[in-house]
Structure formats: C-alpha cells, structure tokens
PDB file of C-alpha atoms and ligand atoms in Angstrom:
ATOM      1  CA  MET A   1     -34.078  60.151 196.597  1.00  0.00           C
ATOM      2  CA  LYS A   2     -35.280  60.109 192.972  1.00  0.00           C
ATOM      3  CA  LYS A   3     -31.811  59.140 191.853  1.00  0.00           C
ATOM      4  CA  LEU A   4     -31.797  56.299 194.368  1.00  0.00           C
ATOM      5  CA  LEU A   5     -35.133  54.955 193.181  1.00  0.00           C
ATOM      6  CA  ALA A   6     -34.132  55.275 189.536  1.00  0.00           C
ATOM      7  CA  SER A   7     -30.934  53.357 190.019  1.00  0.00           C
ATOM      8  CA  LEU A   8     -32.744  50.690 192.016  1.00  0.00           C
ATOM      9  CA  MET A   9     -35.249  50.250 189.222  1.00  0.00           C
ATOM     10  CA  ALA A  10     -32.482  50.177 186.653  1.00  0.00           C
ATOM     11  CA  LEU A  11     -30.830  47.382 188.569  1.00  0.00           C
ATOM     12  CA  GLY A  12     -34.057  45.382 188.476  1.00  0.00           C
ATOM     13  CA  LEU A  13     -32.920  43.166 191.307  1.00  0.00           C
ATOM     14  CA  ALA A  14     -34.806  40.252 192.704  1.00  0.00           C
ATOM     15  CA  LEU A  15     -36.188  42.001 195.739  1.00  0.00           C
ATOM     16  CA  SER A  16     -36.073  39.758 198.718  1.00  0.00           C
ATOM     17  CA  MET A  17     -34.414  40.143 202.045  1.00  0.00           C
ATOM     18  CA  ALA A  18     -33.699  36.421 201.915  1.00  0.00           C
ATOM     19  CA  ALA A  19     -31.807  36.984 198.704  1.00  0.00           C
ATOM     20  CA  CYS A  20     -29.891  34.115 197.190  1.00  0.00           C
ATOM     21  CA  SER A  21     -26.165  34.224 197.724  1.00  0.00           C
ATOM     22  CA  THR A  22     -25.572  35.420 194.147  1.00  0.00           C
ATOM     23  CA  THR A  23     -27.527  38.587 194.788  1.00  0.00           C
ATOM     24  CA  SER A  24     -25.873  39.321 198.086  1.00  0.00           C
ATOM     25  CA  SER A  25     -22.342  38.770 196.842  1.00  0.00           C
ATOM     26  CA  ASP A  26     -23.057  40.801 193.690  1.00  0.00           C
ATOM     27  CA  ALA A  27     -24.398  43.541 195.881  1.00  0.00           C
ATOM     28  CA  SER A  28     -21.529  43.685 198.311  1.00  0.00           C
ATOM     29  CA  GLU A  29     -19.097  45.214 195.809  1.00  0.00           C
ATOM     30  CA  PRO A  30     -20.784  48.514 195.058  1.00  0.00           C
ATOM     31  CA  ALA A  31     -21.584  48.672 198.762  1.00  0.00           C
ATOM     32  CA  SER A  32     -17.990  48.788 199.888  1.00  0.00           C
ATOM     33  CA  SER A  33     -16.770  51.118 197.158  1.00  0.00           C
ATOM     34  CA  GLY A  34     -19.693  53.519 197.248  1.00  0.00           C
ATOM     35  CA  SER A  35     -20.563  53.847 200.914  1.00  0.00           C
ATOM     36  CA  SER A  36     -18.102  56.532 201.907  1.00  0.00           C
ATOM     37  CA  ALA A  37     -15.411  58.775 200.540  1.00  0.00           C
ATOM     38  CA  ALA A  38     -13.175  57.481 203.292  1.00  0.00           C
ATOM     39  CA  SER A  39     -11.768  54.034 202.733  1.00  0.00           C
ATOM     40  CA  GLY A  40     -11.590  51.185 205.209  1.00  0.00           C
ATOM     41  CA  GLU A  41     -13.833  50.405 208.110  1.00  0.00           C
ATOM     42  CA  SER A  42     -11.881  52.285 210.744  1.00  0.00           C
ATOM     43  CA  ALA A  43     -11.913  55.432 208.603  1.00  0.00           C
ATOM     44  CA  ALA A  44     -15.697  55.230 208.371  1.00  0.00           C
ATOM     45  CA  ALA A  45     -15.968  54.663 212.112  1.00  0.00           C
ATOM     46  CA  ALA A  46     -13.665  57.544 212.909  1.00  0.00           C
ATOM     47  CA  ASP A  47     -15.343  60.035 210.587  1.00  0.00           C
ATOM     48  CA  PRO A  48     -17.758  61.969 212.800  1.00  0.00           C
ATOM     49  CA  ASP A  49     -19.123  63.838 209.781  1.00  0.00           C
ATOM     50  CA  LYS A  50     -20.286  60.749 207.973  1.00  0.00           C
ATOM     51  CA  VAL A  51     -24.011  60.869 207.295  1.00  0.00           C
ATOM     52  CA  TRP A  52     -25.292  57.307 207.606  1.00  0.00           C
ATOM     53  CA  LEU A  53     -27.925  56.543 205.013  1.00  0.00           C
ATOM     54  CA  ILE A  54     -30.756  54.548 206.538  1.00  0.00           C
ATOM     55  CA  ALA A  55     -33.623  53.156 204.493  1.00  0.00           C
ATOM     56  CA  THR A  56     -37.078  52.353 205.816  1.00  0.00           C
ATOM     57  CA  ASP A  57     -40.593  51.286 204.865  1.00  0.00           C
ATOM     58  CA  THR A  58     -43.378  53.705 203.922  1.00  0.00           C
ATOM     59  CA  VAL A  59     -46.349  52.483 205.977  1.00  0.00           C
ATOM     60  CA  PHE A  60     -45.621  49.982 208.747  1.00  0.00           C
ATOM     61  CA  VAL A  61     -47.711  51.279 211.644  1.00  0.00           C
ATOM     62  CA  PRO A  62     -46.648  52.127 214.337  1.00  0.00           C
ATOM     63  CA  PHE A  63     -42.981  51.610 213.389  1.00  0.00           C
ATOM     64  CA  GLU A  64     -42.977  54.062 210.478  1.00  0.00           C
ATOM     65  CA  TYR A  65     -45.780  56.049 208.870  1.00  0.00           C
ATOM     66  CA  THR A  66     -46.877  59.585 208.050  1.00  0.00           C
ATOM     67  CA  ASP A  67     -49.141  61.026 210.743  1.00  0.00           C
ATOM     68  CA  GLU A  68     -52.138  63.347 210.333  1.00  0.00           C
ATOM     69  CA  ASN A  69     -49.815  66.380 210.381  1.00  0.00           C
ATOM     70  CA  GLY A  70     -47.803  64.992 207.498  1.00  0.00           C
ATOM     71  CA  ASP A  71     -44.846  64.127 209.723  1.00  0.00           C
ATOM     72  CA  PHE A  72     -42.980  60.874 209.219  1.00  0.00           C
ATOM     73  CA  VAL A  73     -43.053  59.232 212.664  1.00  0.00           C
ATOM     74  CA  GLY A  74     -42.992  55.879 214.433  1.00  0.00           C
ATOM     75  CA  ILE A  75     -41.109  53.627 216.805  1.00  0.00           C
ATOM     76  CA  ASP A  76     -38.258  53.016 214.342  1.00  0.00           C
ATOM     77  CA  VAL A  77     -38.051  56.728 213.555  1.00  0.00           C
ATOM     78  CA  ASP A  78     -37.894  57.728 217.233  1.00  0.00           C
ATOM     79  CA  ILE A  79     -35.550  54.924 218.274  1.00  0.00           C
ATOM     80  CA  LEU A  80     -33.102  55.854 215.532  1.00  0.00           C
ATOM     81  CA  ALA A  81     -33.284  59.547 216.486  1.00  0.00           C
ATOM     82  CA  ALA A  82     -32.714  58.755 220.172  1.00  0.00           C
ATOM     83  CA  ILE A  83     -29.793  56.434 219.438  1.00  0.00           C
ATOM     84  CA  ALA A  84     -28.207  58.954 217.062  1.00  0.00           C
ATOM     85  CA  GLU A  85     -28.437  61.612 219.756  1.00  0.00           C
ATOM     86  CA  ASP A  86     -26.998  59.257 222.353  1.00  0.00           C
ATOM     87  CA  GLN A  87     -24.110  58.181 220.110  1.00  0.00           C
ATOM     88  CA  GLY A  88     -23.599  61.483 218.286  1.00  0.00           C
ATOM     89  CA  PHE A  89     -23.850  60.238 214.716  1.00  0.00           C
ATOM     90  CA  LYS A  90     -25.530  61.895 211.743  1.00  0.00           C
ATOM     91  CA  TYR A  91     -27.995  60.084 209.529  1.00  0.00           C
ATOM     92  CA  GLU A  92     -30.528  60.528 206.801  1.00  0.00           C
ATOM     93  CA  LEU A  93     -33.675  58.383 206.928  1.00  0.00           C
ATOM     94  CA  ASN A  94     -35.250  57.589 203.563  1.00  0.00           C
ATOM     95  CA  SER A  95     -38.734  56.100 203.450  1.00  0.00           C
ATOM     96  CA  ILE A  96     -38.734  54.048 200.265  1.00  0.00           C
ATOM     97  CA  GLY A  97     -40.823  50.959 201.039  1.00  0.00           C
ATOM     98  CA  TRP A  98     -39.815  47.520 202.285  1.00  0.00           C
ATOM     99  CA  ASP A  99     -38.572  46.140 198.957  1.00  0.00           C
ATOM    100  CA  GLY A 100     -36.871  49.408 198.089  1.00  0.00           C
ATOM    101  CA  ALA A 101     -35.146  49.611 201.467  1.00  0.00           C
ATOM    102  CA  VAL A 102     -33.938  46.012 201.238  1.00  0.00           C
ATOM    103  CA  ALA A 103     -32.581  46.604 197.724  1.00  0.00           C
ATOM    104  CA  ALA A 104     -30.962  49.888 198.740  1.00  0.00           C
ATOM    105  CA  VAL A 105     -28.894  48.109 201.394  1.00  0.00           C
ATOM    106  CA  GLN A 106     -28.125  45.186 199.071  1.00  0.00           C
ATOM    107  CA  THR A 107     -26.744  47.573 196.445  1.00  0.00           C
ATOM    108  CA  GLY A 108     -24.888  49.837 198.868  1.00  0.00           C
ATOM    109  CA  GLN A 109     -27.161  52.821 198.173  1.00  0.00           C
ATOM    110  CA  ALA A 110     -28.077  52.761 201.859  1.00  0.00           C
ATOM    111  CA  ASP A 111     -25.918  51.756 204.814  1.00  0.00           C
ATOM    112  CA  ALA A 112     -28.665  50.125 206.871  1.00  0.00           C
ATOM    113  CA  ILE A 113     -32.360  49.308 207.017  1.00  0.00           C
ATOM    114  CA  ILE A 114     -34.615  49.972 209.996  1.00  0.00           C
ATOM    115  CA  ALA A 115     -38.127  48.835 209.110  1.00  0.00           C
ATOM    116  CA  GLY A 116     -39.345  46.379 211.695  1.00  0.00           C
ATOM    117  CA  ALA A 117     -37.084  43.817 210.043  1.00  0.00           C
ATOM    118  CA  SER A 118     -37.435  40.407 211.670  1.00  0.00           C
ATOM    119  CA  ILE A 119     -34.145  38.783 212.641  1.00  0.00           C
ATOM    120  CA  THR A 120     -34.190  35.316 211.040  1.00  0.00           C
ATOM    121  CA  ASP A 121     -31.555  32.643 210.483  1.00  0.00           C
ATOM    122  CA  GLU A 122     -32.411  32.544 206.784  1.00  0.00           C
ATOM    123  CA  ARG A 123     -31.648  36.245 206.436  1.00  0.00           C
ATOM    124  CA  LYS A 124     -28.423  35.936 208.413  1.00  0.00           C
ATOM    125  CA  GLU A 125     -27.354  33.050 206.174  1.00  0.00           C
ATOM    126  CA  SER A 126     -27.997  35.197 203.104  1.00  0.00           C
ATOM    127  CA  GLY A 127     -25.625  37.907 204.327  1.00  0.00           C
ATOM    128  CA  TRP A 128     -27.687  40.238 206.494  1.00  0.00           C
ATOM    129  CA  ILE A 129     -26.015  41.387 209.696  1.00  0.00           C
ATOM    130  CA  PHE A 130     -28.474  42.416 212.410  1.00  0.00           C
ATOM    131  CA  SER A 131     -28.252  44.643 215.449  1.00  0.00           C
ATOM    132  CA  ASP A 132     -29.511  43.453 218.796  1.00  0.00           C
ATOM    133  CA  GLY A 133     -33.263  42.935 218.781  1.00  0.00           C
ATOM    134  CA  TYR A 134     -35.408  45.868 219.878  1.00  0.00           C
ATOM    135  CA  TYR A 135     -38.990  44.533 219.636  1.00  0.00           C
ATOM    136  CA  ASN A 136     -40.523  41.051 219.431  1.00  0.00           C
ATOM    137  CA  ALA A 137     -43.256  40.415 216.915  1.00  0.00           C
ATOM    138  CA  THR A 138     -45.150  37.428 215.589  1.00  0.00           C
ATOM    139  CA  GLN A 139     -46.939  37.196 212.252  1.00  0.00           C
ATOM    140  CA  THR A 140     -50.602  36.306 211.849  1.00  0.00           C
ATOM    141  CA  ILE A 141     -53.594  36.913 209.597  1.00  0.00           C
ATOM    142  CA  ALA A 142     -56.195  39.638 209.348  1.00  0.00           C
ATOM    143  CA  VAL A 143     -59.563  39.012 207.685  1.00  0.00           C
ATOM    144  CA  ALA A 144     -62.530  41.215 206.753  1.00  0.00           C
ATOM    145  CA  GLU A 145     -64.546  42.391 209.759  1.00  0.00           C
ATOM    146  CA  ASP A 146     -67.569  40.308 208.671  1.00  0.00           C
ATOM    147  CA  SER A 147     -65.518  37.223 207.708  1.00  0.00           C
ATOM    148  CA  THR A 148     -66.229  33.829 209.295  1.00  0.00           C
ATOM    149  CA  ILE A 149     -62.579  32.719 208.927  1.00  0.00           C
ATOM    150  CA  THR A 150     -61.142  31.619 212.269  1.00  0.00           C
ATOM    151  CA  SER A 151     -58.552  28.989 211.257  1.00  0.00           C
ATOM    152  CA  PHE A 152     -56.028  28.229 208.519  1.00  0.00           C
ATOM    153  CA  GLU A 153     -58.356  25.414 207.402  1.00  0.00           C
ATOM    154  CA  ASP A 154     -60.910  28.106 206.528  1.00  0.00           C
ATOM    155  CA  LEU A 155     -58.430  29.519 203.974  1.00  0.00           C
ATOM    156  CA  ARG A 156     -58.641  26.377 201.793  1.00  0.00           C
ATOM    157  CA  GLY A 157     -59.445  27.192 198.158  1.00  0.00           C
ATOM    158  CA  THR A 158     -59.045  30.947 198.695  1.00  0.00           C
ATOM    159  CA  SER A 159     -56.337  33.441 197.835  1.00  0.00           C
ATOM    160  CA  VAL A 160     -54.446  35.336 200.549  1.00  0.00           C
ATOM    161  CA  ALA A 161     -52.466  38.585 200.356  1.00  0.00           C
ATOM    162  CA  VAL A 162     -48.882  39.143 201.513  1.00  0.00           C
ATOM    163  CA  LYS A 163     -46.240  41.853 201.231  1.00  0.00           C
ATOM    164  CA  ASN A 164     -43.264  40.898 199.041  1.00  0.00           C
ATOM    165  CA  GLY A 165     -40.234  39.475 200.810  1.00  0.00           C
ATOM    166  CA  THR A 166     -41.572  39.761 204.353  1.00  0.00           C
ATOM    167  CA  ALA A 167     -41.768  37.388 207.287  1.00  0.00           C
ATOM    168  CA  GLY A 168     -45.553  37.413 206.761  1.00  0.00           C
ATOM    169  CA  ALA A 169     -45.006  36.165 203.201  1.00  0.00           C
ATOM    170  CA  ASP A 170     -42.700  33.435 204.529  1.00  0.00           C
ATOM    171  CA  TYR A 171     -45.365  32.396 207.032  1.00  0.00           C
ATOM    172  CA  ALA A 172     -48.040  32.189 204.317  1.00  0.00           C
ATOM    173  CA  GLU A 173     -45.685  30.250 202.051  1.00  0.00           C
ATOM    174  CA  SER A 174     -44.971  27.760 204.843  1.00  0.00           C
ATOM    175  CA  LEU A 175     -48.719  27.047 205.243  1.00  0.00           C
ATOM    176  CA  LYS A 176     -50.059  27.215 201.690  1.00  0.00           C
ATOM    177  CA  ASP A 177     -49.554  23.582 200.659  1.00  0.00           C
ATOM    178  CA  GLU A 178     -50.923  22.145 203.867  1.00  0.00           C
ATOM    179  CA  TYR A 179     -54.010  24.366 203.796  1.00  0.00           C
ATOM    180  CA  GLY A 180     -54.478  24.620 200.017  1.00  0.00           C
ATOM    181  CA  PHE A 181     -54.558  28.379 199.404  1.00  0.00           C
ATOM    182  CA  THR A 182     -52.856  30.591 196.824  1.00  0.00           C
ATOM    183  CA  ILE A 183     -50.899  33.801 197.460  1.00  0.00           C
ATOM    184  CA  THR A 184     -51.022  37.243 195.856  1.00  0.00           C
ATOM    185  CA  TYR A 185     -48.030  39.521 196.461  1.00  0.00           C
ATOM    186  CA  PHE A 186     -48.255  43.253 197.192  1.00  0.00           C
ATOM    187  CA  ASP A 187     -45.629  45.980 197.488  1.00  0.00           C
ATOM    188  CA  ASP A 188     -47.013  47.765 200.525  1.00  0.00           C
ATOM    189  CA  SER A 189     -49.244  47.106 203.509  1.00  0.00           C
ATOM    190  CA  PRO A 190     -52.186  49.481 202.797  1.00  0.00           C
ATOM    191  CA  THR A 191     -52.737  48.019 199.299  1.00  0.00           C
ATOM    192  CA  MET A 192     -52.588  44.524 200.752  1.00  0.00           C
ATOM    193  CA  TYR A 193     -55.142  45.385 203.476  1.00  0.00           C
ATOM    194  CA  GLN A 194     -57.402  46.951 200.850  1.00  0.00           C
ATOM    195  CA  ASP A 195     -57.427  43.735 198.841  1.00  0.00           C
ATOM    196  CA  VAL A 196     -58.846  41.917 201.864  1.00  0.00           C
ATOM    197  CA  ILE A 197     -61.386  44.661 202.611  1.00  0.00           C
ATOM    198  CA  ILE A 198     -62.778  44.560 199.058  1.00  0.00           C
ATOM    199  CA  GLY A 199     -62.957  40.770 199.208  1.00  0.00           C
ATOM    200  CA  ASN A 200     -60.369  39.834 196.567  1.00  0.00           C
ATOM    201  CA  SER A 201     -58.218  38.123 199.172  1.00  0.00           C
ATOM    202  CA  SER A 202     -59.645  36.113 202.067  1.00  0.00           C
ATOM    203  CA  ALA A 203     -56.888  37.198 204.484  1.00  0.00           C
ATOM    204  CA  CYS A 204     -53.540  38.938 204.658  1.00  0.00           C
ATOM    205  CA  PHE A 205     -50.444  37.787 206.521  1.00  0.00           C
ATOM    206  CA  GLU A 206     -48.404  40.367 208.386  1.00  0.00           C
ATOM    207  CA  ASP A 207     -46.880  41.267 211.727  1.00  0.00           C
ATOM    208  CA  THR A 208     -49.430  41.024 214.541  1.00  0.00           C
ATOM    209  CA  PRO A 209     -48.765  44.360 216.317  1.00  0.00           C
ATOM    210  CA  VAL A 210     -48.685  46.163 212.975  1.00  0.00           C
ATOM    211  CA  MET A 211     -52.079  44.941 211.797  1.00  0.00           C
ATOM    212  CA  ILE A 212     -53.642  45.531 215.213  1.00  0.00           C
ATOM    213  CA  SER A 213     -52.247  49.093 215.341  1.00  0.00           C
ATOM    214  CA  TYR A 214     -53.279  49.921 211.778  1.00  0.00           C
ATOM    215  CA  ILE A 215     -56.840  48.645 212.326  1.00  0.00           C
ATOM    216  CA  LYS A 216     -57.054  50.697 215.538  1.00  0.00           C
ATOM    217  CA  GLN A 217     -55.515  53.829 214.013  1.00  0.00           C
ATOM    218  CA  LYS A 218     -57.470  53.877 210.741  1.00  0.00           C
ATOM    219  CA  GLY A 219     -60.628  52.080 211.821  1.00  0.00           C
ATOM    220  CA  ILE A 220     -60.490  49.878 208.715  1.00  0.00           C
ATOM    221  CA  ALA A 221     -62.880  46.921 208.338  1.00  0.00           C
ATOM    222  CA  LEU A 222     -60.436  44.156 209.297  1.00  0.00           C
ATOM    223  CA  LYS A 223     -60.051  41.951 212.377  1.00  0.00           C
ATOM    224  CA  VAL A 224     -57.345  39.616 213.636  1.00  0.00           C
ATOM    225  CA  PRO A 225     -58.566  36.095 214.550  1.00  0.00           C
ATOM    226  CA  GLU A 226     -57.072  34.626 217.723  1.00  0.00           C
ATOM    227  CA  GLY A 227     -54.504  31.865 218.012  1.00  0.00           C
ATOM    228  CA  LEU A 228     -52.925  31.837 214.546  1.00  0.00           C
ATOM    229  CA  GLU A 229     -49.620  33.513 215.325  1.00  0.00           C
ATOM    230  CA  SER A 230     -46.219  32.421 214.064  1.00  0.00           C
ATOM    231  CA  GLU A 231     -43.338  31.783 216.421  1.00  0.00           C
ATOM    232  CA  GLY A 232     -42.164  35.336 215.834  1.00  0.00           C
ATOM    233  CA  ALA A 233     -38.772  37.015 216.033  1.00  0.00           C
ATOM    234  CA  PRO A 234     -37.263  40.254 217.285  1.00  0.00           C
ATOM    235  CA  TYR A 235     -36.846  43.255 214.999  1.00  0.00           C
ATOM    236  CA  GLY A 236     -33.335  44.516 214.318  1.00  0.00           C
ATOM    237  CA  LEU A 237     -31.622  47.180 212.278  1.00  0.00           C
ATOM    238  CA  ALA A 238     -29.662  45.437 209.521  1.00  0.00           C
ATOM    239  CA  ILE A 239     -26.631  46.041 207.359  1.00  0.00           C
ATOM    240  CA  MET A 240     -25.041  43.927 204.637  1.00  0.00           C
ATOM    241  CA  ASN A 241     -21.673  45.538 204.138  1.00  0.00           C
ATOM    242  CA  GLU A 242     -19.282  44.395 206.878  1.00  0.00           C
ATOM    243  CA  ASP A 243     -17.526  47.769 206.627  1.00  0.00           C
ATOM    244  CA  ASN A 244     -20.573  49.228 208.364  1.00  0.00           C
ATOM    245  CA  GLN A 245     -20.035  47.109 211.478  1.00  0.00           C
ATOM    246  CA  ALA A 246     -18.947  50.309 213.260  1.00  0.00           C
ATOM    247  CA  PHE A 247     -22.412  51.713 212.695  1.00  0.00           C
ATOM    248  CA  LEU A 248     -24.018  48.547 214.035  1.00  0.00           C
ATOM    249  CA  ASP A 249     -21.829  48.768 217.136  1.00  0.00           C
ATOM    250  CA  MET A 250     -22.928  52.358 217.740  1.00  0.00           C
ATOM    251  CA  PHE A 251     -26.558  51.350 217.228  1.00  0.00           C
ATOM    252  CA  ASN A 252     -26.254  48.510 219.760  1.00  0.00           C
ATOM    253  CA  ALA A 253     -24.480  50.709 222.307  1.00  0.00           C
ATOM    254  CA  GLY A 254     -27.089  53.441 221.905  1.00  0.00           C
ATOM    255  CA  LEU A 255     -29.940  50.935 222.095  1.00  0.00           C
ATOM    256  CA  ALA A 256     -28.608  49.609 225.408  1.00  0.00           C
ATOM    257  CA  ASN A 257     -28.348  53.180 226.708  1.00  0.00           C
ATOM    258  CA  ILE A 258     -31.862  54.223 225.714  1.00  0.00           C
ATOM    259  CA  GLN A 259     -33.215  50.976 227.159  1.00  0.00           C
ATOM    260  CA  ALA A 260     -31.407  51.688 230.426  1.00  0.00           C
ATOM    261  CA  ASN A 261     -32.447  55.346 230.723  1.00  0.00           C
ATOM    262  CA  GLY A 262     -36.170  54.946 230.013  1.00  0.00           C
ATOM    263  CA  THR A 263     -36.201  56.568 226.562  1.00  0.00           C
ATOM    264  CA  TYR A 264     -36.980  53.281 224.851  1.00  0.00           C
ATOM    265  CA  ASP A 265     -39.941  52.573 227.154  1.00  0.00           C
ATOM    266  CA  ALA A 266     -41.272  56.095 226.595  1.00  0.00           C
ATOM    267  CA  ILE A 267     -41.160  55.584 222.809  1.00  0.00           C
ATOM    268  CA  ILE A 268     -43.003  52.256 223.040  1.00  0.00           C
ATOM    269  CA  GLU A 269     -45.566  53.791 225.403  1.00  0.00           C
ATOM    270  CA  LYS A 270     -46.073  56.734 223.019  1.00  0.00           C
ATOM    271  CA  TYR A 271     -46.977  54.496 220.080  1.00  0.00           C
ATOM    272  CA  LEU A 272     -48.363  51.337 221.685  1.00  0.00           C
ATOM    273  CA  GLY A 273     -49.460  52.438 225.145  1.00  0.00           C
TER     274      GLY A 273
HETATM  275  N1  LIG B   1     -41.232  42.099 210.130  1.00  0.00           N
HETATM  276  C1  LIG B   1     -41.473  41.774 208.759  1.00  0.00           C
HETATM  277  C2  LIG B   1     -40.221  41.339 208.077  1.00  0.00           C
HETATM  278  O1  LIG B   1     -39.178  41.534 208.593  1.00  0.00           O
HETATM  279  C3  LIG B   1     -42.118  42.921 207.973  1.00  0.00           C
HETATM  280  C4  LIG B   1     -41.287  44.143 207.817  1.00  0.00           C
HETATM  281  C5  LIG B   1     -41.960  45.222 207.004  1.00  0.00           C
HETATM  282  O2  LIG B   1     -42.885  44.927 206.246  1.00  0.00           O
HETATM  283  N2  LIG B   1     -41.503  46.451 207.130  1.00  0.00           N
HETATM  284  O3  LIG B   1     -40.254  40.797 207.014  1.00  0.00           O
END
C-alpha cells in the first residue's frame, strides 16, 4: 500500500479519469507487463489464484467508508464481495482515494476501480472500459444549512468546491461560465464539505445520493436544494488494460447473478433503505 502510493506520487501523473490520450496510452504499457506473472489474457483468466487488485475511494458514503467500528464498508465493498463469492475470484481492495484509485488503474498498479465511478462517454473515449451499470446517480449541489442559495444563478460571484476529476467537477465546470462562479478543487469529499460548512465555498458539487447519505449519517450542517440535478449516469467498475477483460466479464456475470438472487437488493436496502 505504501509502495503503491509512493510510486504513484513519484509518477506525478495528471490525475483525471478523463485523462488525455497521451496519459492513457503511456499508462497502458506498465499495466500489461506488470499486472500478472502469467502472460496473455487467457492465462490471467484461467489462473484461479490470481488476486485481482481493486482500488477504491476513501470516503464516498454509502458506497465506501469506514464505519463507527472502524470497518471499511459500503455498497461497492459489499457488491464486490458478493460478486467475488459468486464467481470464485480472489481480490484485494485498496482504499486510496478517488484520484489515487484512478491513477493506480492508469499505471497498472491496480487492475480495476470500484468507487461509484460514473460511466460517461468522455471516459470511455479516453480508454476506460466499464462494467455494466450497477447504480444510477445524478450530481447536484449542497449548500450550508442556513444558506439562501436555491438556484445556479445564486452562485454568481461566489466560489464553489468540487472533488478533483469527478463527474461533480465536470458538472460545475459545465455551468461556471454561464453562472459566473469560480471553482476550488479538493482531493476528498469530507474536506470539500467542510469548506462549504465554514463558508469558504458557497456550494459543493457531488453525487446526489452521496451527499444526502453523508448529511444524514454525520448530521453535518449542509442541505441539498431541489431541482438542480445533472442528467446523471450509472456507476460501473472500470478497467483500462484490455487484458483484464476477463475480470470485467466475471464482474458482469456475478452482478447479473446477485441482481437475480436478491443479494443486490439486500445490499442497497442495507445502506440506503
Ligand atoms: N460518481 C463520480 C464520478 O464518477 C464520483 C466518484 C467518486 O468521487 N468516488 O466522478
């Protein structure tokens, strides 16, 4: 884990899931040579002892977070565990933050990312390969509990907070010229929320169910105004190295099975019910 973070920092990559093609093609080489001792995609698929390295976010409630007992839990965590059991594969889940998880897959240090990653055309065009969608989410804003902001027009002349390289950041960027606000970038969700609570930022842009769940779970002084949601997109697990297609196939097969047998619904009910 430390080694992974150190090498990611040493690489100093531009950290964006919508990476330019230079980054993704640069990144695909170490990915194919370093992902497994076995060579070739069929060897990786056939090796039942392969431990798939999956990277995830740190705090993206209720998809991944550390609960009051200190356990790392969430919808992504449980879905992955259920699919692995269904398909009989081994994996290691590393919680390294959104940017870190994206970079880990780009550099071949991780085989896949599961972190409530929105499936977008832009990401697909930049080399990401997604599983089937497993949860639909829009993006919107959250403002301080006592804020009078109810529209994008109310953001004019203010500064908003986003998390680096996310769909929420894309949404803010798509609106900033029209509504005349500036953007401050954060590495993780709690720090971004805090900036709004203390009044440095007028609002933050993130996934609607995530902000609603976090506010409910932690009782923080934020609220989500109505009617400002993006179009939204489903979440998918994502890979970049085509050699890991076998893993994606197992994930999709397992996802269909847990959706058919009620496990998926039970997981959603557990965290969002
Ligand atoms: N769904 C958002 C995205 O894909 C945010 C993901 C996250 O912050 N973990 O960009």
